[in-house]
mmCIF file of C-alpha atoms in Angstrom:
data_model
loop_
_atom_site.group_PDB
_atom_site.id
_atom_site.type_symbol
_atom_site.label_atom_id
_atom_site.label_comp_id
_atom_site.label_asym_id
_atom_site.label_seq_id
_atom_site.Cartn_x
_atom_site.Cartn_y
_atom_site.Cartn_z
ATOM 1 C CA UNK I 386 81.784 140.727 154.608
ATOM 2 C CA UNK I 387 78.110 140.175 153.662
ATOM 3 C CA UNK I 388 78.188 142.524 150.686
ATOM 4 C CA UNK I 389 76.678 140.964 147.578
ATOM 5 C CA UNK I 390 78.803 140.869 144.439
ATOM 6 C CA UNK I 391 77.910 143.432 141.809
ATOM 7 C CA UNK I 392 75.803 141.981 139.009
ATOM 8 C CA UNK I 393 76.642 143.192 135.530
ATOM 9 C CA UNK I 394 74.191 143.029 132.666
ATOM 10 C CA UNK I 395 75.300 140.979 129.681
ATOM 11 C CA UNK I 396 74.268 141.633 126.105
ATOM 12 C CA UNK I 397 75.122 139.018 123.538
ATOM 13 C CA UNK I 398 76.071 140.069 120.011
ATOM 14 C CA UNK I 399 73.245 140.153 117.504
ATOM 15 C CA UNK I 400 74.796 137.243 115.665
ATOM 16 C CA UNK I 401 73.643 134.992 118.517
ATOM 17 C CA UNK I 402 70.040 135.822 117.691
ATOM 18 C CA UNK I 403 70.234 134.166 114.291
ATOM 19 C CA UNK I 404 70.376 130.472 113.424
ATOM 20 C CA UNK I 405 73.625 128.570 113.798
ATOM 21 C CA UNK I 406 75.787 128.372 110.705
ATOM 22 C CA UNK I 407 76.674 124.957 109.237
ATOM 23 C CA UNK I 408 79.847 123.383 110.607
ATOM 24 C CA UNK I 409 81.889 124.075 107.497
ATOM 25 C CA UNK I 410 81.225 127.825 107.886
ATOM 26 C CA UNK I 411 83.701 127.850 110.769
ATOM 27 C CA UNK I 412 86.365 125.987 108.795
ATOM 28 C CA UNK I 413 88.759 128.689 107.589
ATOM 29 C CA UNK I 414 92.328 128.825 106.383
ATOM 30 C CA UNK I 415 93.168 130.628 109.624
ATOM 31 C CA UNK I 416 91.918 127.658 111.648
ATOM 32 C CA UNK I 417 93.902 125.259 109.462
ATOM 33 C CA UNK I 418 97.007 127.419 109.865
ATOM 34 C CA UNK I 419 96.575 127.567 113.628
ATOM 35 C CA UNK I 420 96.246 123.788 113.912
ATOM 36 C CA UNK I 421 99.309 123.250 111.744
ATOM 37 C CA UNK I 422 101.227 125.811 113.819
ATOM 38 C CA UNK I 423 100.622 123.767 116.953
ATOM 39 C CA UNK I 424 101.403 120.436 115.286
ATOM 40 C CA UNK I 425 103.685 119.617 112.361
ATOM 41 C CA UNK I 426 104.922 123.192 111.935
ATOM 42 C CA UNK I 427 105.971 123.477 115.593
ATOM 43 C CA UNK I 428 109.652 122.639 116.237
ATOM 44 C CA UNK I 429 108.941 120.808 119.510
ATOM 45 C CA UNK I 430 106.358 118.569 117.878
ATOM 46 C CA UNK I 431 108.758 117.911 115.001
ATOM 47 C CA UNK I 432 111.447 116.734 117.431
ATOM 48 C CA UNK I 433 108.903 114.620 119.342
ATOM 49 C CA UNK I 434 108.248 112.789 116.074
ATOM 50 C CA UNK I 435 111.973 112.073 115.809
ATOM 51 C CA UNK I 436 111.995 110.742 119.381
ATOM 52 C CA UNK I 437 108.965 108.559 118.659
ATOM 53 C CA UNK I 438 110.671 107.034 115.654
ATOM 54 C CA UNK I 439 113.807 106.444 117.689
ATOM 55 C CA UNK I 440 111.742 104.876 120.478
ATOM 56 C CA UNK I 441 110.598 102.326 117.914
ATOM 57 C CA UNK I 442 114.266 101.525 117.242
ATOM 58 C CA UNK I 443 114.125 103.101 113.786
ATOM 59 C CA UNK I 444 117.674 103.157 112.376
ATOM 60 C CA UNK I 445 119.173 106.621 111.839
ATOM 61 C CA UNK I 446 119.760 105.890 108.179
ATOM 62 C CA UNK I 447 116.135 104.988 107.383
ATOM 63 C CA UNK I 448 114.456 107.456 104.965
ATOM 64 C CA UNK I 449 111.633 108.304 107.393
ATOM 65 C CA UNK I 450 114.138 109.081 110.140
ATOM 66 C CA UNK I 451 116.227 111.293 107.844
ATOM 67 C CA UNK I 452 113.125 113.157 106.675
ATOM 68 C CA UNK I 453 111.883 113.654 110.263
ATOM 69 C CA UNK I 454 115.265 114.971 111.419
ATOM 70 C CA UNK I 455 115.579 117.299 108.429
ATOM 71 C CA UNK I 456 112.051 118.616 109.051
ATOM 72 C CA UNK I 457 112.761 119.167 112.755
ATOM 73 C CA UNK I 458 115.950 121.072 111.929
ATOM 74 C CA UNK I 459 114.086 123.208 109.369
ATOM 75 C CA UNK I 460 111.289 124.104 111.810
ATOM 76 C CA UNK I 461 113.864 124.908 114.497
ATOM 77 C CA UNK I 462 115.881 127.147 112.166
ATOM 78 C CA UNK I 463 112.746 129.033 111.094
ATOM 79 C CA UNK I 464 111.740 129.530 114.739
ATOM 80 C CA UNK I 465 115.222 130.743 115.714
ATOM 81 C CA UNK I 466 115.446 133.053 112.688
ATOM 82 C CA UNK I 467 112.028 134.562 113.521
ATOM 83 C CA UNK I 468 113.038 135.165 117.137
ATOM 84 C CA UNK I 469 116.317 136.818 116.101
ATOM 85 C CA UNK I 470 114.555 138.921 113.461
ATOM 86 C CA UNK I 471 111.999 140.186 115.978
ATOM 87 C CA UNK I 472 114.732 140.904 118.519
ATOM 88 C CA UNK I 473 116.675 142.983 115.977
ATOM 89 C CA UNK I 474 113.560 144.835 114.826
ATOM 90 C CA UNK I 475 111.796 145.460 118.137
ATOM 91 C CA UNK I 476 114.406 144.966 120.853
ATOM 92 C CA UNK I 477 113.816 143.360 124.225
ATOM 93 C CA UNK I 478 110.395 143.418 125.829
ATOM 94 C CA UNK I 479 109.687 146.028 128.461
ATOM 95 C CA UNK I 480 108.214 145.145 131.838
ATOM 96 C CA UNK I 481 104.499 145.954 132.047
ATOM 97 C CA UNK I 482 102.702 146.306 135.381
ATOM 98 C CA UNK I 483 99.066 147.296 134.860
ATOM 99 C CA UNK I 484 98.894 148.903 138.279
ATOM 100 C CA UNK I 485 101.545 151.407 137.154
ATOM 101 C CA UNK I 486 100.380 151.895 133.567
ATOM 102 C CA UNK I 487 98.003 154.579 132.311
ATOM 103 C CA UNK I 488 96.191 153.439 129.169
ATOM 104 C CA UNK I 489 94.715 155.950 126.714
ATOM 105 C CA UNK I 490 92.336 154.624 124.056
ATOM 106 C CA UNK I 491 90.885 156.824 121.326
ATOM 107 C CA UNK I 492 87.461 155.931 119.939
ATOM 108 C CA UNK I 493 86.801 153.611 122.857
ATOM 109 C CA UNK I 494 83.057 153.997 123.354
ATOM 110 C CA UNK I 495 82.064 151.470 120.682
ATOM 111 C CA UNK I 496 83.565 148.627 118.684
ATOM 112 C CA UNK I 497 87.070 147.297 119.125
ATOM 113 C CA UNK I 498 88.205 150.200 121.301
ATOM 114 C CA UNK I 499 85.306 149.669 123.701
ATOM 115 C CA UNK I 500 86.125 145.990 124.050
ATOM 116 C CA UNK I 501 89.762 146.700 124.908
ATOM 117 C CA UNK I 502 88.779 149.449 127.349
ATOM 118 C CA UNK I 503 86.259 147.242 129.147
ATOM 119 C CA UNK I 504 88.725 144.363 129.454
ATOM 120 C CA UNK I 505 91.269 146.622 131.110
ATOM 121 C CA UNK I 506 88.536 148.239 133.187
ATOM 122 C CA UNK I 507 87.506 144.855 134.588
ATOM 123 C CA UNK I 508 91.134 144.283 135.556
ATOM 124 C CA UNK I 509 91.259 147.548 137.514
ATOM 125 C CA UNK I 510 93.765 149.165 135.176
ATOM 126 C CA UNK I 511 93.958 152.940 134.755
ATOM 127 C CA UNK I 512 92.025 153.499 131.524
ATOM 128 C CA UNK I 513 91.143 156.795 129.838
ATOM 129 C CA UNK I 514 88.926 156.766 126.740
ATOM 130 C CA UNK I 515 88.802 159.728 124.362
ATOM 131 C CA UNK I 516 85.682 159.873 122.204
ATOM 132 C CA UNK I 517 83.189 162.394 120.863
ATOM 133 C CA UNK I 518 80.349 160.270 122.244
ATOM 134 C CA UNK I 519 79.325 160.913 125.834
ATOM 135 C CA UNK I 520 79.055 158.168 128.457
ATOM 136 C CA UNK I 521 77.106 158.725 131.675
ATOM 137 C CA UNK I 522 78.866 158.462 135.009
ATOM 138 C CA UNK I 523 76.983 155.348 136.135
ATOM 139 C CA UNK I 524 78.020 153.355 133.071
ATOM 140 C CA UNK I 525 81.603 154.598 133.363
ATOM 141 C CA UNK I 526 81.787 153.557 137.020
ATOM 142 C CA UNK I 527 80.332 150.144 136.199
ATOM 143 C CA UNK I 528 82.994 149.557 133.543
ATOM 144 C CA UNK I 529 85.828 150.980 135.622
ATOM 145 C CA UNK I 530 86.836 153.372 132.837
ATOM 146 C CA UNK I 531 87.219 157.156 132.744
ATOM 147 C CA UNK I 532 85.634 158.695 129.643
ATOM 148 C CA UNK I 533 86.651 162.091 128.309
ATOM 149 C CA UNK I 534 84.519 163.715 125.640
ATOM 150 C CA UNK I 535 87.059 164.858 123.075
ATOM 151 C CA UNK I 536 87.446 165.240 119.330
ATOM 152 C CA UNK I 537 90.882 163.705 118.804
ATOM 153 C CA UNK I 538 91.071 165.431 115.431
ATOM 154 C CA UNK I 539 91.358 168.747 117.297
ATOM 155 C CA UNK I 540 94.859 169.334 118.694
ATOM 156 C CA UNK I 541 93.707 171.830 121.320
ATOM 157 C CA UNK I 542 91.076 169.438 122.697
ATOM 158 C CA UNK I 543 93.625 166.627 122.925
ATOM 159 C CA UNK I 544 96.092 168.828 124.803
ATOM 160 C CA UNK I 545 93.382 170.019 127.197
ATOM 161 C CA UNK I 546 92.186 166.477 127.924
ATOM 162 C CA UNK I 547 95.775 165.307 128.403
ATOM 163 C CA UNK I 548 96.117 167.676 131.350
ATOM 164 C CA UNK I 549 92.969 166.188 132.911
ATOM 165 C CA UNK I 550 94.233 162.618 132.398
ATOM 166 C CA UNK I 551 97.586 163.402 133.988
ATOM 167 C CA UNK I 552 95.828 164.997 136.951
ATOM 168 C CA UNK I 553 93.326 162.124 137.344
ATOM 169 C CA UNK I 554 95.466 159.065 136.535
ATOM 170 C CA UNK I 555 99.029 160.150 135.878
ATOM 171 C CA UNK I 556 101.222 160.383 132.753
ATOM 172 C CA UNK I 557 100.024 158.003 129.988
ATOM 173 C CA UNK I 558 102.299 155.058 129.175
ATOM 174 C CA UNK I 559 100.140 153.088 126.713
ATOM 175 C CA UNK I 560 98.458 154.770 123.758
ATOM 176 C CA UNK I 561 96.009 152.841 121.572
ATOM 177 C CA UNK I 562 95.073 154.960 118.563
ATOM 178 C CA UNK I 563 91.803 153.343 117.509
ATOM 179 C CA UNK I 564 89.481 156.211 116.526
ATOM 180 C CA UNK I 565 88.114 155.977 113.010
ATOM 181 C CA UNK I 566 85.123 156.859 110.834
ATOM 182 C CA UNK I 567 84.131 155.851 107.312
ATOM 183 C CA UNK I 568 81.864 157.091 104.531
ATOM 184 C CA UNK I 569 80.660 154.741 101.807
ATOM 185 C CA UNK I 570 80.923 157.223 98.960
ATOM 186 C CA UNK I 571 82.770 157.502 95.673
ATOM 187 C CA UNK I 572 85.412 160.173 95.117
ATOM 188 C CA UNK I 573 82.973 162.281 93.097
ATOM 189 C CA UNK I 574 80.249 162.021 95.759
ATOM 190 C CA UNK I 575 82.498 162.801 98.728
ATOM 191 C CA UNK I 576 82.371 166.428 99.823
ATOM 192 C CA UNK I 577 85.440 168.393 100.844
ATOM 193 C CA UNK I 578 84.082 168.594 104.398
ATOM 194 C CA UNK I 579 83.660 164.802 104.607
ATOM 195 C CA UNK I 580 87.152 164.147 103.258
ATOM 196 C CA UNK I 581 88.635 166.601 105.733
ATOM 197 C CA UNK I 582 86.741 165.036 108.626
ATOM 198 C CA UNK I 583 87.912 161.534 107.677
ATOM 199 C CA UNK I 584 91.554 162.625 107.690
ATOM 200 C CA UNK I 585 91.152 164.640 110.893
ATOM 201 C CA UNK I 586 89.759 161.633 112.742
ATOM 202 C CA UNK I 587 91.632 158.757 111.120
ATOM 203 C CA UNK I 588 95.043 160.326 110.494
ATOM 204 C CA UNK I 589 95.664 163.718 112.083
ATOM 205 C CA UNK I 590 94.419 162.415 115.430
ATOM 206 C CA UNK I 591 97.497 160.154 115.546
ATOM 207 C CA UNK I 592 99.775 163.173 115.168
ATOM 208 C CA UNK I 593 97.947 165.001 117.943
ATOM 209 C CA UNK I 594 98.029 162.101 120.406
ATOM 210 C CA UNK I 595 101.658 161.236 119.630
ATOM 211 C CA UNK I 596 102.808 164.826 120.049
ATOM 212 C CA UNK I 597 100.909 165.027 123.339
ATOM 213 C CA UNK I 598 101.544 161.649 125.007
ATOM 214 C CA UNK I 599 104.817 160.361 123.531
ATOM 215 C CA UNK I 600 107.049 162.778 125.516
ATOM 216 C CA UNK I 601 105.703 161.253 128.757
ATOM 217 C CA UNK I 602 106.644 157.756 127.574
ATOM 218 C CA UNK I 603 110.128 158.844 126.561
ATOM 219 C CA UNK I 604 110.723 160.431 129.959
ATOM 220 C CA UNK I 605 109.253 157.508 131.900
ATOM 221 C CA UNK I 606 111.730 155.016 133.394
ATOM 222 C CA UNK I 607 109.403 152.208 132.277
ATOM 223 C CA UNK I 608 108.960 153.436 128.711
ATOM 224 C CA UNK I 609 105.647 152.969 126.948
ATOM 225 C CA UNK I 610 103.703 151.380 124.106
ATOM 226 C CA UNK I 611 102.077 152.949 121.042
ATOM 227 C CA UNK I 612 99.450 150.956 119.123
ATOM 228 C CA UNK I 613 98.569 152.152 115.623
ATOM 229 C CA UNK I 614 95.386 150.603 114.236
ATOM 230 C CA UNK I 615 95.306 150.801 110.453
ATOM 231 C CA UNK I 616 93.557 148.405 108.044
ATOM 232 C CA UNK I 617 94.357 145.798 105.416
ATOM 233 C CA UNK I 618 92.550 148.121 102.991
ATOM 234 C CA UNK I 619 95.469 150.529 103.402
ATOM 235 C CA UNK I 620 97.400 148.155 101.130
ATOM 236 C CA UNK I 621 94.564 147.550 98.686
ATOM 237 C CA UNK I 622 92.274 150.536 98.293
ATOM 238 C CA UNK I 623 88.626 149.868 97.452
ATOM 239 C CA UNK I 624 85.709 151.315 95.543
ATOM 240 C CA UNK I 625 83.660 153.860 97.532
ATOM 241 C CA UNK I 626 86.276 153.911 100.292
ATOM 242 C CA UNK I 627 88.837 156.300 98.845
ATOM 243 C CA UNK I 628 89.002 158.630 101.845
ATOM 244 C CA UNK I 629 89.011 155.791 104.378
ATOM 245 C CA UNK I 630 91.708 153.741 102.630
ATOM 246 C CA UNK I 631 93.865 156.807 101.981
ATOM 247 C CA UNK I 632 93.657 157.884 105.627
ATOM 248 C CA UNK I 633 94.587 154.372 106.783
ATOM 249 C CA UNK I 634 97.418 154.100 104.245
ATOM 250 C CA UNK I 635 98.905 157.280 105.678
ATOM 251 C CA UNK I 636 99.135 155.508 109.041
ATOM 252 C CA UNK I 637 101.478 152.900 107.566
ATOM 253 C CA UNK I 638 103.973 155.615 106.641
ATOM 254 C CA UNK I 639 103.423 157.390 109.952
ATOM 255 C CA UNK I 640 104.112 154.196 111.890
ATOM 256 C CA UNK I 641 107.331 153.548 109.929
ATOM 257 C CA UNK I 642 108.468 157.117 110.537
ATOM 258 C CA UNK I 643 107.656 156.815 114.237
ATOM 259 C CA UNK I 644 109.800 153.687 114.531
ATOM 260 C CA UNK I 645 112.638 155.382 112.652
ATOM 261 C CA UNK I 646 112.562 158.432 114.912
ATOM 262 C CA UNK I 647 112.403 156.319 118.064
ATOM 263 C CA UNK I 648 115.481 154.414 116.909
ATOM 264 C CA UNK I 649 117.355 157.733 116.867
ATOM 265 C CA UNK I 650 116.127 158.883 120.293
ATOM 266 C CA UNK I 651 118.240 158.110 123.385
ATOM 267 C CA UNK I 652 115.239 156.581 125.195
ATOM 268 C CA UNK I 653 113.438 155.332 122.095
ATOM 269 C CA UNK I 654 114.205 151.658 122.765
ATOM 270 C CA UNK I 655 111.937 151.783 125.813
ATOM 271 C CA UNK I 656 108.891 152.717 123.713
ATOM 272 C CA UNK I 657 107.385 149.749 121.893
ATOM 273 C CA UNK I 658 105.335 150.169 118.735
ATOM 274 C CA UNK I 659 102.580 147.879 117.473
ATOM 275 C CA UNK I 660 101.007 148.139 114.023
ATOM 276 C CA UNK I 661 97.588 146.512 113.592
ATOM 277 C CA UNK I 662 96.275 145.876 110.062
ATOM 278 C CA UNK I 663 93.141 143.757 110.449
ATOM 279 C CA UNK I 664 90.815 142.555 107.751
ATOM 280 C CA UNK I 665 87.070 142.945 108.081
ATOM 281 C CA UNK I 666 86.102 143.039 111.764
ATOM 282 C CA UNK I 667 82.665 142.128 113.050
ATOM 283 C CA UNK I 668 81.780 145.658 114.152
ATOM 284 C CA UNK I 669 78.995 147.900 112.953
ATOM 285 C CA UNK I 670 81.436 149.980 110.891
ATOM 286 C CA UNK I 671 81.354 147.373 108.118
ATOM 287 C CA UNK I 672 78.158 145.577 109.044
ATOM 288 C CA UNK I 673 76.414 144.204 105.979
ATOM 289 C CA UNK I 674 79.583 143.809 103.916
ATOM 290 C CA UNK I 675 79.813 140.235 102.640
ATOM 291 C CA UNK I 676 83.217 138.600 102.579
ATOM 292 C CA UNK I 677 84.059 137.063 99.166
ATOM 293 C CA UNK I 678 85.232 133.808 100.742
ATOM 294 C CA UNK I 679 84.633 132.828 104.327
ATOM 295 C CA UNK I 680 87.377 130.196 104.009
ATOM 296 C CA UNK I 681 90.122 132.454 102.632
ATOM 297 C CA UNK I 682 88.972 135.822 104.012
ATOM 298 C CA UNK I 683 86.858 135.257 107.128
ATOM 299 C CA UNK I 684 85.326 138.088 109.113
ATOM 300 C CA UNK I 685 87.402 138.547 112.269
ATOM 301 C CA UNK I 686 85.679 138.742 115.636
ATOM 302 C CA UNK I 687 86.516 141.871 117.634
ATOM 303 C CA UNK I 688 87.497 139.723 120.587
ATOM 304 C CA UNK I 689 90.187 137.981 118.523
ATOM 305 C CA UNK I 690 91.789 141.272 117.475
ATOM 306 C CA UNK I 691 91.495 142.620 121.024
ATOM 307 C CA UNK I 692 93.144 139.495 122.421
ATOM 308 C CA UNK I 693 96.095 139.883 120.041
ATOM 309 C CA UNK I 694 96.546 143.556 120.956
ATOM 310 C CA UNK I 695 96.213 143.017 124.703
ATOM 311 C CA UNK I 696 98.595 140.058 124.616
ATOM 312 C CA UNK I 697 101.322 141.995 122.829
ATOM 313 C CA UNK I 698 100.846 145.127 124.954
ATOM 314 C CA UNK I 699 101.013 143.234 128.235
ATOM 315 C CA UNK I 700 103.957 141.208 126.997
ATOM 316 C CA UNK I 701 105.812 144.498 126.597
ATOM 317 C CA UNK I 702 106.631 143.608 122.996
ATOM 318 C CA UNK I 703 106.603 145.547 119.766
ATOM 319 C CA UNK I 704 105.546 144.076 116.464
ATOM 320 C CA UNK I 705 102.792 143.780 113.898
ATOM 321 C CA UNK I 706 99.361 142.204 114.173
ATOM 322 C CA UNK I 707 97.738 141.142 110.919
ATOM 323 C CA UNK I 708 94.585 139.030 111.080
ATOM 324 C CA UNK I 709 93.155 137.070 109.367
ATOM 325 C CA UNK I 710 95.921 135.151 107.636
ATOM 326 C CA UNK I 711 95.592 136.776 104.207
ATOM 327 C CA UNK I 712 96.300 140.221 105.658
ATOM 328 C CA UNK I 713 99.858 139.082 106.501
ATOM 329 C CA UNK I 714 100.614 138.362 102.862
ATOM 330 C CA UNK I 715 98.455 140.918 101.066
ATOM 331 C CA UNK I 716 101.473 143.099 100.272
ATOM 332 C CA UNK I 717 102.677 140.382 97.892
ATOM 333 C CA UNK I 718 99.800 141.388 95.624
ATOM 334 C CA UNK I 719 101.644 144.617 94.827
ATOM 335 C CA UNK I 720 104.618 142.823 93.256
ATOM 336 C CA UNK I 721 102.520 140.598 90.989
ATOM 337 C CA UNK I 722 101.963 141.516 87.330
ATOM 338 C CA UNK I 723 99.193 144.094 86.967
ATOM 339 C CA UNK I 724 97.094 141.664 84.963
ATOM 340 C CA UNK I 725 97.240 139.110 87.776
ATOM 341 C CA UNK I 726 96.353 141.828 90.285
ATOM 342 C CA UNK I 727 93.310 142.781 88.202
ATOM 343 C CA UNK I 728 92.108 139.170 88.014
ATOM 344 C CA UNK I 729 92.522 138.693 91.765
ATOM 345 C CA UNK I 730 90.626 141.899 92.538
ATOM 346 C CA UNK I 731 87.770 140.873 90.262
ATOM 347 C CA UNK I 732 87.650 137.409 91.782
ATOM 348 C CA UNK I 733 87.733 138.728 95.350
ATOM 349 C CA UNK I 734 84.875 141.171 94.778
ATOM 350 C CA UNK I 735 86.621 143.841 96.838
ATOM 351 C CA UNK I 736 85.493 146.583 94.437
ATOM 352 C CA UNK I 737 81.859 145.419 94.463
ATOM 353 C CA UNK I 738 81.420 144.783 98.171
ATOM 354 C CA UNK I 739 80.608 148.363 99.175
ATOM 355 C CA UNK I 740 78.172 149.210 96.389
ATOM 356 C CA UNK I 741 75.239 147.327 97.882
ATOM 357 C CA UNK I 742 75.738 148.335 101.494
ATOM 358 C CA UNK I 743 74.658 151.968 101.629
ATOM 359 C CA UNK I 744 76.749 152.542 104.696
ATOM 360 C CA UNK I 745 77.743 155.633 106.612
ATOM 361 C CA UNK I 746 79.254 155.237 110.057
ATOM 362 C CA UNK I 747 80.986 157.600 112.395
#
């Protein structure tokens, strides 16, 4: 009864060490979109406006009343259509009870994966992290996470670790494929060994983990969830990132094939799939890369991406997560005339961003 609560050390991100940015730095198109989504673009708010006009005894035939009603109907139809579309595409949500789930996260020692693992660890969930980096037992106990040293690009290592996870925690039901490395090198500078390692870690690891853990989800009465973390660069490509973008682009096709195969499996409806295609995240993997426009293409905080993933996983839903806003619409670039695409790429600076960084992260 007199035991003192455990005190955990807190380390703030390095960005807190620097001076505060001016107020307009935090004004982004994503913030504007979010505000609009909770106000005039929300069907309930649109109908409240109609009620307010009616409360003022505004006649039904007045132009402002007709416009308000038409807008409310439009917002309602869009909301209903979106809900029906998601229901057709991803089915009904599955019930998620963290006490009964076993969560496997690849590449969870640093970056986004570490943040997700630590959040679930603090909530006493069953979390297993697969990473080549070693974590000492004291740190693992403090975070409430089990760490397994494993190269997820090696099928035999994944299968061996899977047996340990099943023995320690039980059959995995949530798989978050997050592991990834990047080399900032041109095609001519990239060695065959580096290209092979990129694909082993970023792409082949997904095959290994799916082949190993998916059968347990399909046989589980509660189903499971598979999270595939790709990148917005999978749609775009970029100078000095040929191996990285190609390995992430392969995940888009893999995810589509996974969904197609699950739709043909008798128990496939119980396994939810989530595709994550974020823009630049504030992790050390792309530290030093300057965004061309903080308003249109802001750097996304890891916590924001983690919150989206955790929310969808715990809601038992399938779907796609694309943040910031431009990453939801970036595929439209591919249908524009090639001249327009060239102008947009030059304006965005996407093919110049990596030249001045001198980056190599694993």
